Amino acid sequence: ETGVTQTPRHLVMGMTNKKSLKCEQHLGHNAMYWYKQSAKKPLELMFVYNFKEQTENNSVPSRFSPECPNSSHLFLHLHTLQPEDSALYLCASSQGEGNQETQYFGPGTRLLVL
Amino acid sequence: EDQVTQSPEALRLQEGESSSLNCSYTVSGLRGLFWYRQDPGKGPEFLFTLYSAGEEKEKERLKATLTKKESFLHITAPKPEDSATYLCAALEGGSYIPTFGRGTSLIVHP
């Protein structure tokens, strides 16, 4: 595997379900990001981890819970979501603060909440 | 007010009809300006990073340029496979997290 991978690619869940999104980067980067992308809206930054420490939480509802066990893996735990949470969830990585900041994105997880 | 504004929102071209996409930014002390291509239902694919006014970068039919207030993505003789949404993002001085624009949706008709 190369670059940034995400699983699953598609997910349908009910509002009472609990699920997790997984992201893995194979680029030796130190920063990882979760973005939400809805139709006709710009990318919304959700969380940032730099050297495994969470440095940004953009007022995201608590029904989204990130986890970064190491600099290569990032999870987004989902519970009791709402239909308006349906979107494309993108993971990205970069070298991290103070270094080359170009972000590289994964293919995304298309989430549908029923 | 958006710090990064892309125009037009949508653009339709005939194959071979060259054009330019605009990305204007108001971030302070620009450290980097990024261009991405995004196909429907997929993650953004990195195209270019520009660091200083006057810089240009090229890749196949695409050329990105940067001034102190805006960046252009020039598309020369586009083909239908160039159809995608093109995103730009600006990185402010003192930050390592870029601000994204809303994108330009490009459709190239054969």
PDB file of C-alpha atoms in Angstrom:
ATOM      1  CA  GLU A   1       0.000   0.000   0.000  1.00  0.00           C
ATOM      2  CA  THR A   2       1.219   3.495  -0.768  1.00  0.00           C
ATOM      3  CA  GLY A   3       0.024   6.979   0.121  1.00  0.00           C
ATOM      4  CA  VAL A   4      -3.025   7.380   2.342  1.00  0.00           C
ATOM      5  CA  THR A   5      -5.617   4.629   2.595  1.00  0.00           C
ATOM      6  CA  GLN A   6      -9.076   4.734   4.142  1.00  0.00           C
ATOM      7  CA  THR A   7     -11.552   2.019   5.083  1.00  0.00           C
ATOM      8  CA  PRO A   8     -14.346   1.434   4.558  1.00  0.00           C
ATOM      9  CA  ARG A   9     -14.911   3.277   1.295  1.00  0.00           C
ATOM     10  CA  HIS A  10     -18.677   3.292   1.784  1.00  0.00           C
ATOM     11  CA  LEU A  11     -20.723   3.064   4.974  1.00  0.00           C
ATOM     12  CA  VAL A  12     -24.447   3.104   5.660  1.00  0.00           C
ATOM     13  CA  MET A  13     -25.498   3.323   9.286  1.00  0.00           C
ATOM     14  CA  GLY A  14     -28.537   3.985  11.369  1.00  0.00           C
ATOM     15  CA  MET A  15     -28.680   6.754  13.906  1.00  0.00           C
ATOM     16  CA  THR A  16     -28.247   4.329  16.807  1.00  0.00           C
ATOM     17  CA  ASN A  17     -25.254   2.476  15.353  1.00  0.00           C
ATOM     18  CA  LYS A  18     -21.617   2.740  16.372  1.00  0.00           C
ATOM     19  CA  LYS A  19     -18.986   2.498  13.661  1.00  0.00           C
ATOM     20  CA  SER A  20     -15.381   3.530  13.085  1.00  0.00           C
ATOM     21  CA  LEU A  21     -13.520   4.942  10.108  1.00  0.00           C
ATOM     22  CA  LYS A  22      -9.890   4.017   9.667  1.00  0.00           C
ATOM     23  CA  CYS A  23      -7.064   5.897   8.002  1.00  0.00           C
ATOM     24  CA  GLU A  24      -3.484   4.761   7.466  1.00  0.00           C
ATOM     25  CA  GLN A  25      -0.649   6.713   5.907  1.00  0.00           C
ATOM     26  CA  HIS A  26       2.487   5.145   4.418  1.00  0.00           C
ATOM     27  CA  LEU A  27       4.375   8.414   3.829  1.00  0.00           C
ATOM     28  CA  GLY A  28       6.289   8.755   7.080  1.00  0.00           C
ATOM     29  CA  HIS A  29       4.312  11.874   7.978  1.00  0.00           C
ATOM     30  CA  ASN A  30       3.753  13.215  11.465  1.00  0.00           C
ATOM     31  CA  ALA A  31       0.463  15.083  11.080  1.00  0.00           C
ATOM     32  CA  MET A  32      -2.918  13.587  10.255  1.00  0.00           C
ATOM     33  CA  TYR A  33      -6.259  15.263   9.619  1.00  0.00           C
ATOM     34  CA  TRP A  34      -9.963  14.479   9.395  1.00  0.00           C
ATOM     35  CA  TYR A  35     -12.082  16.574   7.028  1.00  0.00           C
ATOM     36  CA  LYS A  36     -15.797  16.503   6.261  1.00  0.00           C
ATOM     37  CA  GLN A  37     -16.877  17.326   2.724  1.00  0.00           C
ATOM     38  CA  SER A  38     -20.530  18.039   2.013  1.00  0.00           C
ATOM     39  CA  ALA A  39     -22.021  18.989  -1.324  1.00  0.00           C
ATOM     40  CA  LYS A  40     -21.494  22.630  -2.337  1.00  0.00           C
ATOM     41  CA  LYS A  41     -19.417  23.358   0.766  1.00  0.00           C
ATOM     42  CA  PRO A  42     -15.678  23.795   1.213  1.00  0.00           C
ATOM     43  CA  LEU A  43     -13.695  21.175   3.057  1.00  0.00           C
ATOM     44  CA  GLU A  44     -14.441  21.396   6.784  1.00  0.00           C
ATOM     45  CA  LEU A  45     -11.498  20.626   9.028  1.00  0.00           C
ATOM     46  CA  MET A  46     -12.587  18.438  11.951  1.00  0.00           C
ATOM     47  CA  PHE A  47      -9.507  17.249  13.816  1.00  0.00           C
ATOM     48  CA  VAL A  48      -5.746  17.526  13.568  1.00  0.00           C
ATOM     49  CA  TYR A  49      -3.122  15.345  15.178  1.00  0.00           C
ATOM     50  CA  ASN A  50       0.502  16.407  15.124  1.00  0.00           C
ATOM     51  CA  PHE A  51       3.004  13.867  16.481  1.00  0.00           C
ATOM     52  CA  LYS A  52       0.035  11.921  17.929  1.00  0.00           C
ATOM     53  CA  GLU A  53      -1.192  14.921  19.931  1.00  0.00           C
ATOM     54  CA  GLN A  54      -4.550  16.447  19.078  1.00  0.00           C
ATOM     55  CA  THR A  55      -3.911  20.084  18.193  1.00  0.00           C
ATOM     56  CA  GLU A  56      -7.217  21.073  16.617  1.00  0.00           C
ATOM     57  CA  ASN A  57     -10.829  20.261  17.358  1.00  0.00           C
ATOM     58  CA  ASN A  58     -12.967  22.510  15.219  1.00  0.00           C
ATOM     59  CA  SER A  59     -16.093  22.567  17.421  1.00  0.00           C
ATOM     60  CA  VAL A  60     -17.023  19.114  16.260  1.00  0.00           C
ATOM     61  CA  PRO A  61     -19.996  17.443  18.011  1.00  0.00           C
ATOM     62  CA  SER A  62     -19.074  14.807  20.561  1.00  0.00           C
ATOM     63  CA  ARG A  63     -20.766  12.099  18.491  1.00  0.00           C
ATOM     64  CA  PHE A  64     -17.489  12.173  16.500  1.00  0.00           C
ATOM     65  CA  SER A  65     -14.531  10.881  18.496  1.00  0.00           C
ATOM     66  CA  PRO A  66     -11.022  10.737  16.981  1.00  0.00           C
ATOM     67  CA  GLU A  67      -8.229   8.425  18.011  1.00  0.00           C
ATOM     68  CA  CYS A  68      -4.592   8.497  16.934  1.00  0.00           C
ATOM     69  CA  PRO A  69      -2.683   5.528  18.399  1.00  0.00           C
ATOM     70  CA  ASN A  70       0.481   6.293  16.408  1.00  0.00           C
ATOM     71  CA  SER A  71       1.626   8.662  13.686  1.00  0.00           C
ATOM     72  CA  SER A  72       0.567   6.251  10.914  1.00  0.00           C
ATOM     73  CA  HIS A  73      -2.988   5.498  12.005  1.00  0.00           C
ATOM     74  CA  LEU A  74      -6.035   7.644  12.617  1.00  0.00           C
ATOM     75  CA  PHE A  75      -9.546   6.592  13.524  1.00  0.00           C
ATOM     76  CA  LEU A  76     -12.859   8.405  13.644  1.00  0.00           C
ATOM     77  CA  HIS A  77     -15.361   6.734  15.968  1.00  0.00           C
ATOM     78  CA  LEU A  78     -18.987   7.472  15.170  1.00  0.00           C
ATOM     79  CA  HIS A  79     -22.025   7.064  17.435  1.00  0.00           C
ATOM     80  CA  THR A  80     -25.612   8.295  17.412  1.00  0.00           C
ATOM     81  CA  LEU A  81     -25.069  10.249  14.220  1.00  0.00           C
ATOM     82  CA  GLN A  82     -27.681  12.417  12.536  1.00  0.00           C
ATOM     83  CA  PRO A  83     -28.765  12.361   8.878  1.00  0.00           C
ATOM     84  CA  GLU A  84     -27.004  15.717   8.337  1.00  0.00           C
ATOM     85  CA  ASP A  85     -23.725  13.954   9.126  1.00  0.00           C
ATOM     86  CA  SER A  86     -23.971  12.160   5.795  1.00  0.00           C
ATOM     87  CA  ALA A  87     -20.950  13.301   3.781  1.00  0.00           C
ATOM     88  CA  LEU A  88     -17.581  12.287   2.386  1.00  0.00           C
ATOM     89  CA  TYR A  89     -15.058  11.966   5.213  1.00  0.00           C
ATOM     90  CA  LEU A  90     -11.498  12.543   4.119  1.00  0.00           C
ATOM     91  CA  CYS A  91      -8.278  11.758   5.887  1.00  0.00           C
ATOM     92  CA  ALA A  92      -5.068  13.584   5.024  1.00  0.00           C
ATOM     93  CA  SER A  93      -1.481  13.603   6.207  1.00  0.00           C
ATOM     94  CA  SER A  94       1.477  15.962   5.987  1.00  0.00           C
ATOM     95  CA  GLN A  95       4.969  16.243   7.390  1.00  0.00           C
ATOM     96  CA  GLY A  96       3.675  18.311  10.275  1.00  0.00           C
ATOM     97  CA  GLU A  97       4.318  21.615  11.946  1.00  0.00           C
ATOM     98  CA  GLY A  98       7.435  23.405  10.882  1.00  0.00           C
ATOM     99  CA  ASN A  99       8.019  21.162   7.899  1.00  0.00           C
ATOM    100  CA  GLN A 100       6.776  20.708   4.353  1.00  0.00           C
ATOM    101  CA  GLU A 101       3.067  21.231   4.719  1.00  0.00           C
ATOM    102  CA  THR A 102       1.599  19.744   1.555  1.00  0.00           C
ATOM    103  CA  GLN A 103      -1.332  17.540   2.531  1.00  0.00           C
ATOM    104  CA  TYR A 104      -1.953  14.224   0.839  1.00  0.00           C
ATOM    105  CA  PHE A 105      -5.482  12.864   0.943  1.00  0.00           C
ATOM    106  CA  GLY A 106      -6.983   9.416   1.117  1.00  0.00           C
ATOM    107  CA  PRO A 107      -9.829   8.282  -1.150  1.00  0.00           C
ATOM    108  CA  GLY A 108     -12.457   9.086   1.479  1.00  0.00           C
ATOM    109  CA  THR A 109     -15.321   7.239   3.139  1.00  0.00           C
ATOM    110  CA  ARG A 110     -18.770   7.999   1.773  1.00  0.00           C
ATOM    111  CA  LEU A 111     -21.067   7.924   4.808  1.00  0.00           C
ATOM    112  CA  LEU A 112     -24.841   7.754   4.685  1.00  0.00           C
ATOM    113  CA  VAL A 113     -26.800   8.059   7.921  1.00  0.00           C
ATOM    114  CA  LEU A 114     -30.371   6.840   7.778  1.00  0.00           C
TER     115      LEU A 114
ATOM    116  CA  GLU B   1     -15.667  36.377   4.618  1.00  0.00           C
ATOM    117  CA  ASP B   2     -13.804  33.540   2.937  1.00  0.00           C
ATOM    118  CA  GLN B   3     -10.043  33.828   3.052  1.00  0.00           C
ATOM    119  CA  VAL B   4      -9.753  31.770  -0.116  1.00  0.00           C
ATOM    120  CA  THR B   5     -12.157  32.439  -2.975  1.00  0.00           C
ATOM    121  CA  GLN B   6     -12.278  30.447  -6.177  1.00  0.00           C
ATOM    122  CA  SER B   7     -13.920  31.522  -9.415  1.00  0.00           C
ATOM    123  CA  PRO B   8     -15.792  30.637 -11.412  1.00  0.00           C
ATOM    124  CA  GLU B   9     -17.819  28.187  -9.354  1.00  0.00           C
ATOM    125  CA  ALA B  10     -18.418  26.116 -12.473  1.00  0.00           C
ATOM    126  CA  LEU B  11     -16.897  26.159 -15.943  1.00  0.00           C
ATOM    127  CA  ARG B  12     -17.882  24.349 -19.105  1.00  0.00           C
ATOM    128  CA  LEU B  13     -15.381  24.162 -21.954  1.00  0.00           C
ATOM    129  CA  GLN B  14     -15.210  22.511 -25.312  1.00  0.00           C
ATOM    130  CA  GLU B  15     -12.316  20.158 -25.858  1.00  0.00           C
ATOM    131  CA  GLY B  16      -9.323  22.232 -26.896  1.00  0.00           C
ATOM    132  CA  GLU B  17     -10.723  25.493 -25.502  1.00  0.00           C
ATOM    133  CA  SER B  18      -8.081  26.892 -23.146  1.00  0.00           C
ATOM    134  CA  SER B  19      -9.089  28.791 -20.016  1.00  0.00           C
ATOM    135  CA  SER B  20      -8.008  29.758 -16.510  1.00  0.00           C
ATOM    136  CA  LEU B  21      -9.310  29.169 -13.013  1.00  0.00           C
ATOM    137  CA  ASN B  22      -8.804  31.800 -10.345  1.00  0.00           C
ATOM    138  CA  CYS B  23      -7.961  31.489  -6.671  1.00  0.00           C
ATOM    139  CA  SER B  24      -7.746  34.714  -4.673  1.00  0.00           C
ATOM    140  CA  TYR B  25      -6.565  34.730  -1.097  1.00  0.00           C
ATOM    141  CA  THR B  26      -6.376  37.133   1.818  1.00  0.00           C
ATOM    142  CA  VAL B  27      -4.292  35.116   4.270  1.00  0.00           C
ATOM    143  CA  SER B  28      -1.411  36.922   5.935  1.00  0.00           C
ATOM    144  CA  GLY B  29       2.139  36.050   5.066  1.00  0.00           C
ATOM    145  CA  LEU B  30       1.420  33.307   2.555  1.00  0.00           C
ATOM    146  CA  ARG B  31       3.640  30.288   3.121  1.00  0.00           C
ATOM    147  CA  GLY B  32       2.223  28.100   0.375  1.00  0.00           C
ATOM    148  CA  LEU B  33      -0.568  27.910  -2.193  1.00  0.00           C
ATOM    149  CA  PHE B  34      -1.773  24.427  -3.119  1.00  0.00           C
ATOM    150  CA  TRP B  35      -3.789  23.133  -6.050  1.00  0.00           C
ATOM    151  CA  TYR B  36      -5.659  19.841  -6.016  1.00  0.00           C
ATOM    152  CA  ARG B  37      -7.827  17.953  -8.452  1.00  0.00           C
ATOM    153  CA  GLN B  38     -10.813  16.031  -7.113  1.00  0.00           C
ATOM    154  CA  ASP B  39     -12.877  13.516  -9.053  1.00  0.00           C
ATOM    155  CA  PRO B  40     -16.441  12.771  -7.871  1.00  0.00           C
ATOM    156  CA  GLY B  41     -16.544  10.596  -4.777  1.00  0.00           C
ATOM    157  CA  LYS B  42     -12.733  10.552  -4.420  1.00  0.00           C
ATOM    158  CA  GLY B  43     -10.167  12.328  -2.318  1.00  0.00           C
ATOM    159  CA  PRO B  44      -8.317  15.400  -3.621  1.00  0.00           C
ATOM    160  CA  GLU B  45      -5.219  14.594  -5.646  1.00  0.00           C
ATOM    161  CA  PHE B  46      -2.258  16.911  -5.121  1.00  0.00           C
ATOM    162  CA  LEU B  47      -1.164  18.891  -8.178  1.00  0.00           C
ATOM    163  CA  PHE B  48       1.113  21.810  -7.226  1.00  0.00           C
ATOM    164  CA  THR B  49       2.549  23.851  -4.402  1.00  0.00           C
ATOM    165  CA  LEU B  50       3.610  27.452  -5.060  1.00  0.00           C
ATOM    166  CA  TYR B  51       5.598  29.383  -2.507  1.00  0.00           C
ATOM    167  CA  SER B  52       6.354  32.856  -3.817  1.00  0.00           C
ATOM    168  CA  ALA B  53       4.944  35.449  -6.204  1.00  0.00           C
ATOM    169  CA  GLY B  54       6.149  34.909  -9.738  1.00  0.00           C
ATOM    170  CA  GLU B  55       6.539  31.172  -9.322  1.00  0.00           C
ATOM    171  CA  GLU B  56       5.089  28.894 -11.986  1.00  0.00           C
ATOM    172  CA  LYS B  57       4.696  25.115 -12.177  1.00  0.00           C
ATOM    173  CA  GLU B  58       3.518  22.914 -15.010  1.00  0.00           C
ATOM    174  CA  LYS B  59       2.160  19.428 -15.389  1.00  0.00           C
ATOM    175  CA  GLU B  60       0.906  18.222 -18.747  1.00  0.00           C
ATOM    176  CA  ARG B  61      -1.873  20.642 -19.798  1.00  0.00           C
ATOM    177  CA  LEU B  62      -1.918  22.478 -16.451  1.00  0.00           C
ATOM    178  CA  LYS B  63       0.140  25.465 -15.393  1.00  0.00           C
ATOM    179  CA  ALA B  64      -0.187  27.174 -12.022  1.00  0.00           C
ATOM    180  CA  THR B  65       0.979  30.728 -11.398  1.00  0.00           C
ATOM    181  CA  LEU B  66       1.093  32.870  -8.267  1.00  0.00           C
ATOM    182  CA  THR B  67       0.916  36.601  -7.554  1.00  0.00           C
ATOM    183  CA  LYS B  68       0.725  38.387  -4.211  1.00  0.00           C
ATOM    184  CA  LYS B  69      -3.073  38.217  -4.204  1.00  0.00           C
ATOM    185  CA  GLU B  70      -4.110  35.310  -6.385  1.00  0.00           C
ATOM    186  CA  SER B  71      -3.195  32.163  -8.201  1.00  0.00           C
ATOM    187  CA  PHE B  72      -4.284  30.949 -11.594  1.00  0.00           C
ATOM    188  CA  LEU B  73      -4.579  27.442 -12.920  1.00  0.00           C
ATOM    189  CA  HIS B  74      -4.259  27.645 -16.677  1.00  0.00           C
ATOM    190  CA  ILE B  75      -5.619  24.727 -18.673  1.00  0.00           C
ATOM    191  CA  THR B  76      -4.287  24.514 -22.209  1.00  0.00           C
ATOM    192  CA  ALA B  77      -6.244  22.555 -24.841  1.00  0.00           C
ATOM    193  CA  PRO B  78      -8.228  20.611 -22.238  1.00  0.00           C
ATOM    194  CA  LYS B  79      -9.521  17.103 -22.807  1.00  0.00           C
ATOM    195  CA  PRO B  80     -12.662  15.477 -21.373  1.00  0.00           C
ATOM    196  CA  GLU B  81     -10.498  13.617 -18.848  1.00  0.00           C
ATOM    197  CA  ASP B  82      -9.564  16.976 -17.325  1.00  0.00           C
ATOM    198  CA  SER B  83     -13.142  17.250 -16.061  1.00  0.00           C
ATOM    199  CA  ALA B  84     -13.020  17.447 -12.256  1.00  0.00           C
ATOM    200  CA  THR B  85     -13.313  19.864  -9.372  1.00  0.00           C
ATOM    201  CA  TYR B  86     -10.153  21.886  -8.820  1.00  0.00           C
ATOM    202  CA  LEU B  87      -9.445  23.017  -5.273  1.00  0.00           C
ATOM    203  CA  CYS B  88      -6.974  25.572  -4.068  1.00  0.00           C
ATOM    204  CA  ALA B  89      -5.764  26.089  -0.528  1.00  0.00           C
ATOM    205  CA  ALA B  90      -3.651  28.791   1.086  1.00  0.00           C
ATOM    206  CA  LEU B  91      -1.311  28.345   4.020  1.00  0.00           C
ATOM    207  CA  GLU B  92      -0.934  31.335   6.310  1.00  0.00           C
ATOM    208  CA  GLY B  93       2.275  32.316   8.016  1.00  0.00           C
ATOM    209  CA  GLY B  94       2.558  30.704  11.431  1.00  0.00           C
ATOM    210  CA  SER B  95       0.181  27.864  10.572  1.00  0.00           C
ATOM    211  CA  TYR B  96       0.626  24.419   9.085  1.00  0.00           C
ATOM    212  CA  ILE B  97      -3.085  23.917   8.319  1.00  0.00           C
ATOM    213  CA  PRO B  98      -4.214  25.323   4.938  1.00  0.00           C
ATOM    214  CA  THR B  99      -7.522  27.071   4.244  1.00  0.00           C
ATOM    215  CA  PHE B 100      -9.423  25.599   1.326  1.00  0.00           C
ATOM    216  CA  GLY B 101     -11.599  27.329  -1.238  1.00  0.00           C
ATOM    217  CA  ARG B 102     -14.938  25.948  -2.398  1.00  0.00           C
ATOM    218  CA  GLY B 103     -13.536  24.689  -5.681  1.00  0.00           C
ATOM    219  CA  THR B 104     -14.232  25.148  -9.378  1.00  0.00           C
ATOM    220  CA  SER B 105     -16.151  22.386 -11.116  1.00  0.00           C
ATOM    221  CA  LEU B 106     -14.762  21.961 -14.632  1.00  0.00           C
ATOM    222  CA  ILE B 107     -16.551  20.047 -17.369  1.00  0.00           C
ATOM    223  CA  VAL B 108     -14.846  19.574 -20.715  1.00  0.00           C
ATOM    224  CA  HIS B 109     -17.140  18.485 -23.525  1.00  0.00           C
ATOM    225  CA  PRO B 110     -15.787  16.352 -26.390  1.00  0.00           C
TER     226      PRO B 110
END
